[in-house]
CSV table of C-alpha atoms in Angstrom, one decimal:
chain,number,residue,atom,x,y,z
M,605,UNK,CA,0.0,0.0,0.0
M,606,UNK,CA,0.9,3.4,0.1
M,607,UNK,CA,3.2,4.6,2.8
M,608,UNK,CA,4.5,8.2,3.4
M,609,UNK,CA,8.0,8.1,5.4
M,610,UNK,CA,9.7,11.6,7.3
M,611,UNK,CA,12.6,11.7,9.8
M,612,UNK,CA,11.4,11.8,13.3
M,613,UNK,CA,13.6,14.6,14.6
M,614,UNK,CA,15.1,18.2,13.8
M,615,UNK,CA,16.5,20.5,15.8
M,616,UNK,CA,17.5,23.8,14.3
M,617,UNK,CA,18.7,27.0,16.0
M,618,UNK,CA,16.0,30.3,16.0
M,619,UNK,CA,16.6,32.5,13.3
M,620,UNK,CA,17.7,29.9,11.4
M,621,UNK,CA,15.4,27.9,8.1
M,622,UNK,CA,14.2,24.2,9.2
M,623,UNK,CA,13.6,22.1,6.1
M,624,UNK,CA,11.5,19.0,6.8
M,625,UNK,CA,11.6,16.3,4.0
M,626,UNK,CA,9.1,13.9,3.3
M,627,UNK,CA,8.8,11.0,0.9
M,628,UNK,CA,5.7,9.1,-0.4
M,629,UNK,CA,5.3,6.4,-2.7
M,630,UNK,CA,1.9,6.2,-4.5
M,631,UNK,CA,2.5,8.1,-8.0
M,632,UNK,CA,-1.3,8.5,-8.4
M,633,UNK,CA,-0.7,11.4,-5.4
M,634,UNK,CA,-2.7,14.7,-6.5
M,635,UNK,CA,-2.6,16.7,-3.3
M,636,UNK,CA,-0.1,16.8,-1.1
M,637,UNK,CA,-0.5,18.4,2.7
M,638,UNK,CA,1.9,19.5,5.7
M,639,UNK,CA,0.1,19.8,8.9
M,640,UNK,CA,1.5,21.1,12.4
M,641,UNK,CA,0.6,20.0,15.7
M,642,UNK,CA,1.2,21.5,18.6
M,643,UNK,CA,1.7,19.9,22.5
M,644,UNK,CA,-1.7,18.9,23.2
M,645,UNK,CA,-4.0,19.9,19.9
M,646,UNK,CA,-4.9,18.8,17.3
M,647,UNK,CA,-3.4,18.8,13.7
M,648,UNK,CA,-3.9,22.2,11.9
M,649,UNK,CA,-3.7,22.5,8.2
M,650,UNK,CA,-0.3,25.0,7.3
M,651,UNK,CA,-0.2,24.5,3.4
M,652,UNK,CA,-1.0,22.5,0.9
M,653,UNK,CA,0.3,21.6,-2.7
M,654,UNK,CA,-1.1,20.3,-5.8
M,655,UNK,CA,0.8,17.2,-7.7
M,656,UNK,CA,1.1,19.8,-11.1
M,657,UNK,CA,3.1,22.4,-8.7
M,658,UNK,CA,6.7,22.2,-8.3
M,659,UNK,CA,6.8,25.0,-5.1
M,660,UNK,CA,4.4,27.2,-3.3
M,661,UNK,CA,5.2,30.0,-1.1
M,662,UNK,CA,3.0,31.4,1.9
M,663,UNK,CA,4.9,34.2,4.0
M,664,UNK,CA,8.0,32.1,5.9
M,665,UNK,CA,6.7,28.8,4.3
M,666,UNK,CA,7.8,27.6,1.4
M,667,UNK,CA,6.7,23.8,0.0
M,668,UNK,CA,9.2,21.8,-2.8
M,669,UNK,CA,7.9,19.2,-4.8
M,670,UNK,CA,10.1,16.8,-6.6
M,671,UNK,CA,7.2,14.4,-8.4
M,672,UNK,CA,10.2,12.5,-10.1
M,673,UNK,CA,11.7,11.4,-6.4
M,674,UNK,CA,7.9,11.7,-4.7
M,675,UNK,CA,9.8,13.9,-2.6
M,676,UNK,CA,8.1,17.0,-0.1
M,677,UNK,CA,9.7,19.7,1.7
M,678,UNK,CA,8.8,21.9,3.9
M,679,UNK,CA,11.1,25.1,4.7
M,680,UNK,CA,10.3,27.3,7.1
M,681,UNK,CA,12.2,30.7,7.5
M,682,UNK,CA,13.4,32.6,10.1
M,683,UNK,CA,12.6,29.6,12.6
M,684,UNK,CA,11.4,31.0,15.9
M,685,UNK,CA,10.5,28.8,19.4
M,686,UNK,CA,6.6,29.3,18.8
M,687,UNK,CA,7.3,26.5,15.4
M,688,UNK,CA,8.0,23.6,17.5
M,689,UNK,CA,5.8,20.9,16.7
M,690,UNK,CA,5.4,17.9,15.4
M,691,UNK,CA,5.0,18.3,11.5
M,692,UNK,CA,3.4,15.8,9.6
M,693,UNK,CA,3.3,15.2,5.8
M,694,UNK,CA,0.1,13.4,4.3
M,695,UNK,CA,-1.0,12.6,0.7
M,696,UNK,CA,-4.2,11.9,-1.1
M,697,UNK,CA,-5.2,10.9,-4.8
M,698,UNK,CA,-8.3,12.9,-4.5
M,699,UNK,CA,-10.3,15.6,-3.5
M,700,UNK,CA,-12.5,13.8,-0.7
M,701,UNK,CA,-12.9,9.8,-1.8
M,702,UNK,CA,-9.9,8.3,-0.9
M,703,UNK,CA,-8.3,8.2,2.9
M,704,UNK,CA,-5.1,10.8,3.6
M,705,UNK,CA,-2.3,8.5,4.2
M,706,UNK,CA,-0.1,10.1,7.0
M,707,UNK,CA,3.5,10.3,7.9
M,708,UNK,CA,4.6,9.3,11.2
M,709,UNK,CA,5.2,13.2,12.1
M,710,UNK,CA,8.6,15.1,12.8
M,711,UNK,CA,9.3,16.6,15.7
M,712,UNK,CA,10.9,20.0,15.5
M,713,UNK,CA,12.7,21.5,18.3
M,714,UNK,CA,13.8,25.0,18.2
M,715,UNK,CA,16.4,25.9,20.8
M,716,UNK,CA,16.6,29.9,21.7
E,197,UNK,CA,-16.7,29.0,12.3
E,198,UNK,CA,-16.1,25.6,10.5
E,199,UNK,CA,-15.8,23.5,13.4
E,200,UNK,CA,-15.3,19.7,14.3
E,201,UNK,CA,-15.9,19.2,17.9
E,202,UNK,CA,-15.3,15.9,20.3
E,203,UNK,CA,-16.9,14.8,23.6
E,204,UNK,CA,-15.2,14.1,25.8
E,205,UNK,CA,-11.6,15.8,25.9
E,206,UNK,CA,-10.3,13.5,28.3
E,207,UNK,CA,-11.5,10.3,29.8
E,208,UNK,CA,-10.4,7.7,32.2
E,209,UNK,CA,-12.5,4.8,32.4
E,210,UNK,CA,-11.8,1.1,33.0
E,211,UNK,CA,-11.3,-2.7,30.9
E,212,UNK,CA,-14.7,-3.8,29.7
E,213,UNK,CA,-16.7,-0.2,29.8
E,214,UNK,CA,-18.2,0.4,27.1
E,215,UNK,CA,-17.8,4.2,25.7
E,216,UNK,CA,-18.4,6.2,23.4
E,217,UNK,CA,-16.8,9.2,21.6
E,218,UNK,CA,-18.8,11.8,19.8
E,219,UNK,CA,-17.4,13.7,16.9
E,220,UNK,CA,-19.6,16.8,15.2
E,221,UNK,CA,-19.5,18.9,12.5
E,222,UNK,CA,-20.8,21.7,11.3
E,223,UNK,CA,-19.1,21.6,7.3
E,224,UNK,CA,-21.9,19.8,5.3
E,225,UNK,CA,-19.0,17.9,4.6
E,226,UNK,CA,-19.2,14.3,3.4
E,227,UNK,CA,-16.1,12.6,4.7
E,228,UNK,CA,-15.1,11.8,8.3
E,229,UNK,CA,-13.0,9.9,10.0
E,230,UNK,CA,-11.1,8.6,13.1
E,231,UNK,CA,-7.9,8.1,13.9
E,232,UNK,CA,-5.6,7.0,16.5
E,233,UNK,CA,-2.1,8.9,17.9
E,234,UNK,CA,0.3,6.8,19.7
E,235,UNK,CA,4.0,7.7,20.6
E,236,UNK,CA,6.0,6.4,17.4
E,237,UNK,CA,3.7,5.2,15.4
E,238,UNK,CA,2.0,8.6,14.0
E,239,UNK,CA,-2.0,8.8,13.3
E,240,UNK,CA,-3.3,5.5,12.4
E,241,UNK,CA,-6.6,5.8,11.0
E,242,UNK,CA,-9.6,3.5,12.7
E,243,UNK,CA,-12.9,3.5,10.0
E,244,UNK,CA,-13.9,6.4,7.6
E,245,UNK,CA,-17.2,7.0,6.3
E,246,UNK,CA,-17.9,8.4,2.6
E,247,UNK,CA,-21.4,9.4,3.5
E,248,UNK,CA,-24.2,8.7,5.5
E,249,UNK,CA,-24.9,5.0,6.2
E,250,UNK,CA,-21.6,4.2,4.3
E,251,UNK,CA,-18.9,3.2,7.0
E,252,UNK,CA,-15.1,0.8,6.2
E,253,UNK,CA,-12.2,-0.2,8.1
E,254,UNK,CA,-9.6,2.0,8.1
E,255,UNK,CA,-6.2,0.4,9.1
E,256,UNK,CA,-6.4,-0.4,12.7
E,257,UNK,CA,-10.6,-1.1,13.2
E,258,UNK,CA,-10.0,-4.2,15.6
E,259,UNK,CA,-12.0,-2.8,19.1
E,260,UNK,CA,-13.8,0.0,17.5
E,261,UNK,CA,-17.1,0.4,16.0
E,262,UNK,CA,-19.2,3.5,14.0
E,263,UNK,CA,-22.2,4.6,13.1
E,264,UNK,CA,-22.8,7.3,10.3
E,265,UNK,CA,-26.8,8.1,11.0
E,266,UNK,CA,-26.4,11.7,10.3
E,267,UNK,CA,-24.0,13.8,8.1
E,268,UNK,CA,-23.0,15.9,10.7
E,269,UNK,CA,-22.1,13.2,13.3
E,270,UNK,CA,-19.2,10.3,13.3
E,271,UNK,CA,-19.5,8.7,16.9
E,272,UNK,CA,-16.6,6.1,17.9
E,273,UNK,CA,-17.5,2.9,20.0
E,274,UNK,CA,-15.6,1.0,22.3
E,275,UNK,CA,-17.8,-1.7,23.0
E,276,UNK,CA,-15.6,-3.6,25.8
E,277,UNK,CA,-12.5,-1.2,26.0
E,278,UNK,CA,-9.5,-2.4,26.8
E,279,UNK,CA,-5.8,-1.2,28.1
E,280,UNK,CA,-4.3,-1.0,24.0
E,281,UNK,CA,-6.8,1.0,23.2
E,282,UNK,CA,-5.3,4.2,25.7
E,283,UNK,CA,-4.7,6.3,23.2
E,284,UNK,CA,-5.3,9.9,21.7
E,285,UNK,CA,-7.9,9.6,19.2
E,286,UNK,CA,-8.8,12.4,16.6
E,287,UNK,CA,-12.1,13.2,14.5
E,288,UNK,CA,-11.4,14.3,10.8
E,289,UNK,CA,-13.8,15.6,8.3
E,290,UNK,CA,-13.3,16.3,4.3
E,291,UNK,CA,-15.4,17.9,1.8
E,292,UNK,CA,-15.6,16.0,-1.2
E,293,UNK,CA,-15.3,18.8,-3.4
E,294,UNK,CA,-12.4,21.3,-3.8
E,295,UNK,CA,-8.8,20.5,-2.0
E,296,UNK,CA,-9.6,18.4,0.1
E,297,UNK,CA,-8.6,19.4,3.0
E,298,UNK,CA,-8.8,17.6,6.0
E,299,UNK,CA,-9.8,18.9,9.1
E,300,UNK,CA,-9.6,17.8,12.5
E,301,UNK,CA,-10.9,18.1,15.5
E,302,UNK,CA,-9.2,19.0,18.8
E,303,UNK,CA,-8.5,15.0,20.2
E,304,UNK,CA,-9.7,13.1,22.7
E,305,UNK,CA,-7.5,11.5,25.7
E,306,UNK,CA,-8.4,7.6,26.5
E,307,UNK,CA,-7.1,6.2,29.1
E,308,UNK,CA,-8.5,2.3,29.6
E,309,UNK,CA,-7.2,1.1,33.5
């Protein structure tokens, strides 16, 4: 079946850029998601990316897609300590019929 | 507000108990599901549901049952609970039109004694 991997660590300094990688393996993926949750809430939507994209920006955010090495990033700028969280990438084929199949999350730690 | 909202937050209860967990939403949105959180293994998912009165299995469904009587509501079942099912459990909804996104609601806290 399908299976979405991601390291499950990163520590990066504040002020510096985090880059997150994810890698998926079903080559029927059409959307392509990075969610953030922090201690004790649930997952929040950051950004999203279409499978005909190769980057999308959104202020410190900026999403790479490699289709060729079903590879996802996810860069964030400017890290400060109110970004760590655990990160998770998730894929779909669709729009609403098929499941989101998750990554196992990475947790970020930003030290001051 | 688009909101997906769980009962309870937290809840300790004991083996054999039956419970259940109530998920709502207020989307019109067709898709829901739930999923589990456990240390190291990232969000499993436990059943979907594509629209009313149309429930499946998701990956992990041993323990758990659903019921899909109205759009807006997805409530989980633990018919006998039991100590592998302590856990942090999470209602999702999707529209099945646009992007797709997927939105969740703020988790629930089991803890089976």
């Amino acid at each position: 079946g399908e299976d979405v991997e991601q390291s499950l660590f990163l520590s990066v300094r504040e002020g510096d850029s985090s880059v997150i990688n994810c890698t998926y393996t079903d080559s029927s993926s059409t959307y392509l998601y990075w969610y953030k949750q922090e201690p004790g809430a649930g997952l929040q939507l950051l950004t999203y990316i279409f499978s005909n994209m190769d980057m999308k920006q959104d202020q410190r955010l900026t999403v790479l897609l490699n289709k060729k090495d079903k590879h996802l990033s996810l860069r964030i700028a400017d890290t400060q300590t109110g970004d760590s969280a655990i990160y998770f990438c998730a894929e779909t084929r669709d729009s609403g019929n098929t499941p989101l199949v998750f990554g196992k999350g990475t947790r970020l730690s930003v030290i001051a | 507000e688009a909101q997906v909202t769980q009962n309870p937050r937290y809840l300790i209860t004991v083996t054999g108990k039956k419970l259940t967990v109530t998920c709502s939403q207020n989307m019109n949105h067709e898709y829901m599901s739930w999923y589990r959180q456990d240390p190291g293994l990232g969000l499993r998912q436990i059943y979907y549901s594509m629209n009313v009165e149309v429930t499946d299995k998701g990956d992990v469904p041993e323990g758990y049952k659903v019921s899909r009587k109205e759009k807006r509501n997805f409530p989980l079942i633990l018919e006998s609970p039991s100590p592998n099912q302590t856990s942090l459990y999470f209602c999702a909804t999707r529209g099945l039109a646009g992007r797709g996104t997927q939105y969740f609601g703020p988790g629930t806290r089991l803890t089976v004694l």
